[in-house]
Short mmCIF file of C-alpha atoms in Angstrom, two decimals:
data_model
loop_
_atom_site.label_atom_id
_atom_site.label_comp_id
_atom_site.label_asym_id
_atom_site.label_seq_id
_atom_site.Cartn_x
_atom_site.Cartn_y
_atom_site.Cartn_z
CA UNK U 1 15.02 -21.35 48.94
CA UNK U 2 11.62 -20.99 47.28
CA UNK U 3 10.40 -24.12 49.02
CA UNK U 4 10.75 -22.34 52.38
CA UNK U 5 8.48 -19.43 51.36
CA UNK U 6 5.22 -19.14 53.34
CA UNK U 7 2.47 -21.10 51.60
CA UNK U 8 -0.15 -18.40 52.20
CA UNK U 9 1.88 -15.68 50.42
CA UNK U 10 2.44 -14.95 46.77
CA UNK U 11 5.82 -16.29 45.70
CA UNK U 12 7.42 -13.81 43.31
CA UNK U 13 10.48 -14.27 41.15
CA UNK U 14 12.33 -11.46 39.38
CA UNK U 15 13.77 -12.05 35.92
CA UNK U 16 14.32 -8.46 34.89
CA UNK U 17 14.76 -9.32 31.19
CA UNK U 18 15.28 -5.66 30.26
CA UNK U 19 16.07 -6.17 26.58
CA UNK U 20 15.39 -2.51 25.67
CA UNK U 21 17.69 -1.19 28.38
CA UNK U 22 20.42 -3.71 27.61
CA UNK U 23 20.30 -3.08 23.87
CA UNK U 24 20.55 0.64 24.54
CA UNK U 25 23.50 -0.01 26.85
CA UNK U 26 25.23 -1.99 24.13
CA UNK U 27 25.22 1.03 21.81
CA UNK U 28 25.01 3.84 24.35
CA UNK U 29 21.59 5.42 24.77
CA UNK U 30 21.99 8.24 22.26
CA UNK U 31 23.38 5.97 19.54
CA UNK U 32 20.71 3.34 20.22
CA UNK U 33 17.88 5.84 19.84
CA UNK U 34 19.43 7.23 16.65
CA UNK U 35 19.77 3.70 15.27
CA UNK U 36 16.08 3.10 15.90
CA UNK U 37 15.41 5.90 13.42
CA UNK U 38 18.30 5.71 10.97
CA UNK U 39 19.39 2.04 11.17
CA UNK U 40 16.55 0.05 12.73
CA UNK U 41 17.81 -3.26 11.34
CA UNK U 42 21.08 -2.85 13.27
CA UNK U 43 19.25 -2.06 16.51
CA UNK U 44 16.87 -5.00 16.02
CA UNK U 45 19.74 -7.42 15.31
CA UNK U 46 21.34 -6.61 18.67
CA UNK U 47 17.98 -6.69 20.46
CA UNK U 48 17.31 -10.14 19.00
CA UNK U 49 20.55 -11.43 20.54
CA UNK U 50 19.65 -9.93 23.91
CA UNK U 51 16.17 -11.47 23.70
CA UNK U 52 17.63 -14.89 22.86
CA UNK U 53 19.74 -14.71 26.00
CA UNK U 54 16.80 -13.79 28.22
CA UNK U 55 14.48 -16.44 26.81
CA UNK U 56 17.13 -19.11 27.44
CA UNK U 57 18.03 -17.81 30.90
CA UNK U 58 14.40 -17.50 31.92
CA UNK U 59 13.65 -21.04 30.76
CA UNK U 60 16.40 -22.36 33.03
CA UNK U 61 14.94 -20.39 35.94
CA UNK U 62 11.34 -21.39 35.25
CA UNK U 63 12.25 -25.07 34.91
CA UNK U 64 14.19 -24.98 38.18
CA UNK U 65 11.28 -23.35 40.05
CA UNK U 66 8.39 -25.06 38.26
CA UNK U 67 5.33 -25.20 40.52
CA UNK U 68 7.03 -23.16 43.24
CA UNK U 69 6.32 -19.61 42.01
CA UNK U 70 3.11 -17.66 41.47
CA UNK U 71 4.36 -14.61 39.60
CA UNK U 72 7.39 -13.06 37.96
CA UNK U 73 8.49 -9.44 37.53
CA UNK U 74 10.01 -8.38 34.21
CA UNK U 75 10.26 -4.99 32.55
CA UNK U 76 12.03 -2.11 30.90
CA UNK U 77 12.32 1.47 32.09
CA UNK U 78 10.86 3.50 29.23
CA UNK U 79 9.14 6.39 31.04
CA UNK U 80 10.30 9.73 32.40
CA UNK U 81 8.54 12.03 34.85
CA UNK U 82 6.65 13.78 32.06
CA UNK U 83 6.18 11.11 29.41
CA UNK U 84 7.74 8.25 27.49
CA UNK U 85 11.42 8.38 26.60
CA UNK U 86 10.51 7.50 23.03
CA UNK U 87 7.32 7.74 21.02
CA UNK U 88 4.47 5.26 21.53
CA UNK U 89 5.03 4.07 17.96
CA UNK U 90 8.67 3.29 18.72
CA UNK U 91 7.69 1.47 21.91
CA UNK U 92 5.32 -0.65 19.82
CA UNK U 93 8.02 -1.39 17.26
CA UNK U 94 11.04 -2.00 19.47
CA UNK U 95 9.81 -2.99 22.96
CA UNK U 96 6.35 -4.56 22.83
CA UNK U 97 7.28 -7.51 20.54
CA UNK U 98 9.90 -8.63 23.06
CA UNK U 99 7.47 -8.07 25.92
CA UNK U 100 4.96 -10.36 24.21
CA UNK U 101 7.50 -13.16 23.94
CA UNK U 102 8.61 -12.81 27.56
CA UNK U 103 5.04 -12.66 28.86
CA UNK U 104 3.98 -15.68 26.78
CA UNK U 105 6.94 -17.67 28.08
CA UNK U 106 6.06 -16.91 31.71
CA UNK U 107 2.40 -17.75 31.11
CA UNK U 108 3.45 -21.15 29.74
CA UNK U 109 4.68 -21.91 33.25
CA UNK U 110 1.43 -20.74 34.84
CA UNK U 111 2.93 -17.49 36.18
CA UNK U 112 1.28 -14.10 36.45
CA UNK U 113 3.42 -11.34 34.95
CA UNK U 114 4.16 -8.04 36.68
CA UNK U 115 5.62 -5.65 34.11
CA UNK U 116 7.76 -2.81 35.43
CA UNK U 117 8.48 0.56 33.94
CA UNK U 118 9.17 3.70 35.90
CA UNK U 119 7.63 6.98 34.84
CA UNK U 120 4.73 8.16 32.75
CA UNK U 121 3.74 5.20 30.58
CA UNK U 122 0.00 5.71 30.29
CA UNK U 123 0.11 5.98 26.49
CA UNK U 124 1.34 2.39 26.13
CA UNK U 125 -0.61 0.68 28.92
CA UNK U 126 -3.09 -0.60 26.28
CA UNK U 127 -0.14 -2.17 24.45
CA UNK U 128 1.08 -3.87 27.64
CA UNK U 129 -2.44 -5.19 28.20
CA UNK U 130 -2.54 -6.49 24.63
CA UNK U 131 0.84 -8.14 25.24
CA UNK U 132 -0.73 -10.13 28.08
CA UNK U 133 0.66 -8.30 31.11
CA UNK U 134 -1.31 -9.11 34.27
CA UNK U 135 -0.07 -6.30 36.55
CA UNK U 136 1.47 -2.94 35.63
CA UNK U 137 4.18 -1.79 38.05
CA UNK U 138 4.39 0.85 39.35
CA UNK U 139 1.85 3.59 39.57
CA UNK U 140 4.52 6.30 39.85
CA UNK U 141 2.46 8.72 41.84
CA UNK U 142 3.91 12.03 40.63
CA UNK U 143 4.49 11.10 36.98
CA UNK U 144 2.28 12.77 34.39
CA UNK U 145 -0.87 10.88 33.52
CA UNK U 146 -0.47 8.24 36.24
CA UNK U 147 -3.29 9.45 38.49
CA UNK U 148 -4.78 6.38 40.23
CA UNK U 149 -8.42 7.44 39.76
CA UNK U 150 -7.95 7.84 36.01
CA UNK U 151 -6.01 4.59 35.65
CA UNK U 152 -8.75 2.74 37.49
CA UNK U 153 -11.47 4.26 35.31
CA UNK U 154 -9.67 3.60 32.04
CA UNK U 155 -7.96 0.27 32.63
CA UNK U 156 -9.27 -1.17 35.89
CA UNK U 157 -11.30 -3.91 34.23
CA UNK U 158 -8.40 -5.01 32.01
CA UNK U 159 -5.29 -5.11 34.18
CA UNK U 160 -4.17 -4.81 37.80
CA UNK U 161 -1.69 -2.28 39.16
CA UNK U 162 1.03 -2.09 41.80
CA UNK U 163 2.36 0.98 43.57
CA UNK U 164 0.76 4.35 44.17
CA UNK U 165 2.39 5.49 47.43
CA UNK U 166 4.76 8.26 46.39
CA UNK U 167 8.43 7.75 47.22
CA UNK U 168 9.63 11.05 45.76
CA UNK U 169 7.97 13.32 48.32
CA UNK U 170 5.28 11.73 50.48
CA UNK U 171 7.25 8.90 52.05
CA UNK U 172 10.30 11.14 52.46
CA UNK U 173 8.67 14.30 53.81
CA UNK U 174 5.13 13.36 54.80
CA UNK U 175 3.77 12.53 58.23
CA UNK U 176 2.62 9.06 59.20
CA UNK U 177 -0.97 10.30 59.07
CA UNK U 178 -0.49 11.61 55.53
CA UNK U 179 0.94 8.26 54.46
CA UNK U 180 -1.99 6.42 56.01
CA UNK U 181 -4.45 8.79 54.32
CA UNK U 182 -2.89 8.09 50.91
CA UNK U 183 -3.05 4.34 51.45
CA UNK U 184 -6.69 4.59 52.50
CA UNK U 185 -7.44 6.72 49.42
CA UNK U 186 -5.83 4.10 47.16
CA UNK U 187 -7.83 1.32 48.81
CA UNK U 188 -11.00 3.32 48.17
CA UNK U 189 -10.15 3.89 44.50
CA UNK U 190 -9.09 0.27 44.03
CA UNK U 191 -11.23 -2.02 46.21
CA UNK U 192 -9.57 -4.75 44.11
CA UNK U 193 -6.95 -4.74 41.39
CA UNK U 194 -4.18 -2.87 43.20
CA UNK U 195 -1.17 -4.13 45.13
CA UNK U 196 -0.47 -1.19 47.43
CA UNK U 197 3.23 -0.46 47.66
CA UNK U 198 5.74 2.38 47.31
CA UNK U 199 5.69 3.88 43.83
CA UNK U 200 9.14 2.36 43.24
CA UNK U 201 10.38 -1.01 44.35
CA UNK U 202 13.26 0.52 46.32
CA UNK U 203 12.72 2.46 49.55
CA UNK U 204 15.65 4.82 49.86
CA UNK U 205 17.55 5.64 53.10
CA UNK U 206 15.87 9.06 53.36
CA UNK U 207 12.47 7.47 54.09
CA UNK U 208 11.72 7.49 57.85
CA UNK U 209 11.05 3.97 59.20
CA UNK U 210 7.85 5.27 60.81
CA UNK U 211 6.43 6.06 57.38
CA UNK U 212 7.25 2.58 56.10
CA UNK U 213 5.44 1.10 59.09
CA UNK U 214 2.47 3.43 58.53
CA UNK U 215 2.20 2.30 54.91
CA UNK U 216 2.11 -1.38 55.74
CA UNK U 217 -0.08 -0.97 58.81
CA UNK U 218 -2.74 0.85 56.81
CA UNK U 219 -2.42 -1.47 53.82
CA UNK U 220 -3.19 -4.47 56.03
CA UNK U 221 -5.85 -2.78 58.16
CA UNK U 222 -9.21 -4.55 58.07
CA UNK U 223 -11.98 -1.98 57.71
#
């Protein structure tokens, strides 16, 4: 129960609300992307139905937890290792309008919004900021254009970030000292404005427990 959560910790809810992913699933990804180009009104009609569901479901959740949460995580996976899965213009047309509605709804309940998308999404971070997103999740460490130093320089005064500790190679194959060094580097780049965590929300079974401990030990170290 939320009421049993520690009072000195951030209380986070997760209402995935992945309208882009679900609309694509309704058609099949290839057909959905083709409809965006050839039949956008058909794609948008289905997306509107998905959005209606999420706005209603989220309202039920927010009402039930009113005053008991600090933040919520929502999102859509729209990035690959090398770039966006669709053009920035298409993201702005088909994804950002829904993001704005979902973010505004969460803000009405006094919640900070963590917006998730895997991959290289640097080209649309300004659009997420304009949509009202408070925290971008994650910094996928090995994705193109997601270098922490550059993200801090370009966006650090406009939005916070979460992630940065690579789960594709470092946490799997690195030593505990290499993990600690990366965490310390991230803390130096982001004295504030970064929630240090694995670069994906899931830590897979191939990550040694010692590396998980090293991450959290260094992240909570008082210098």
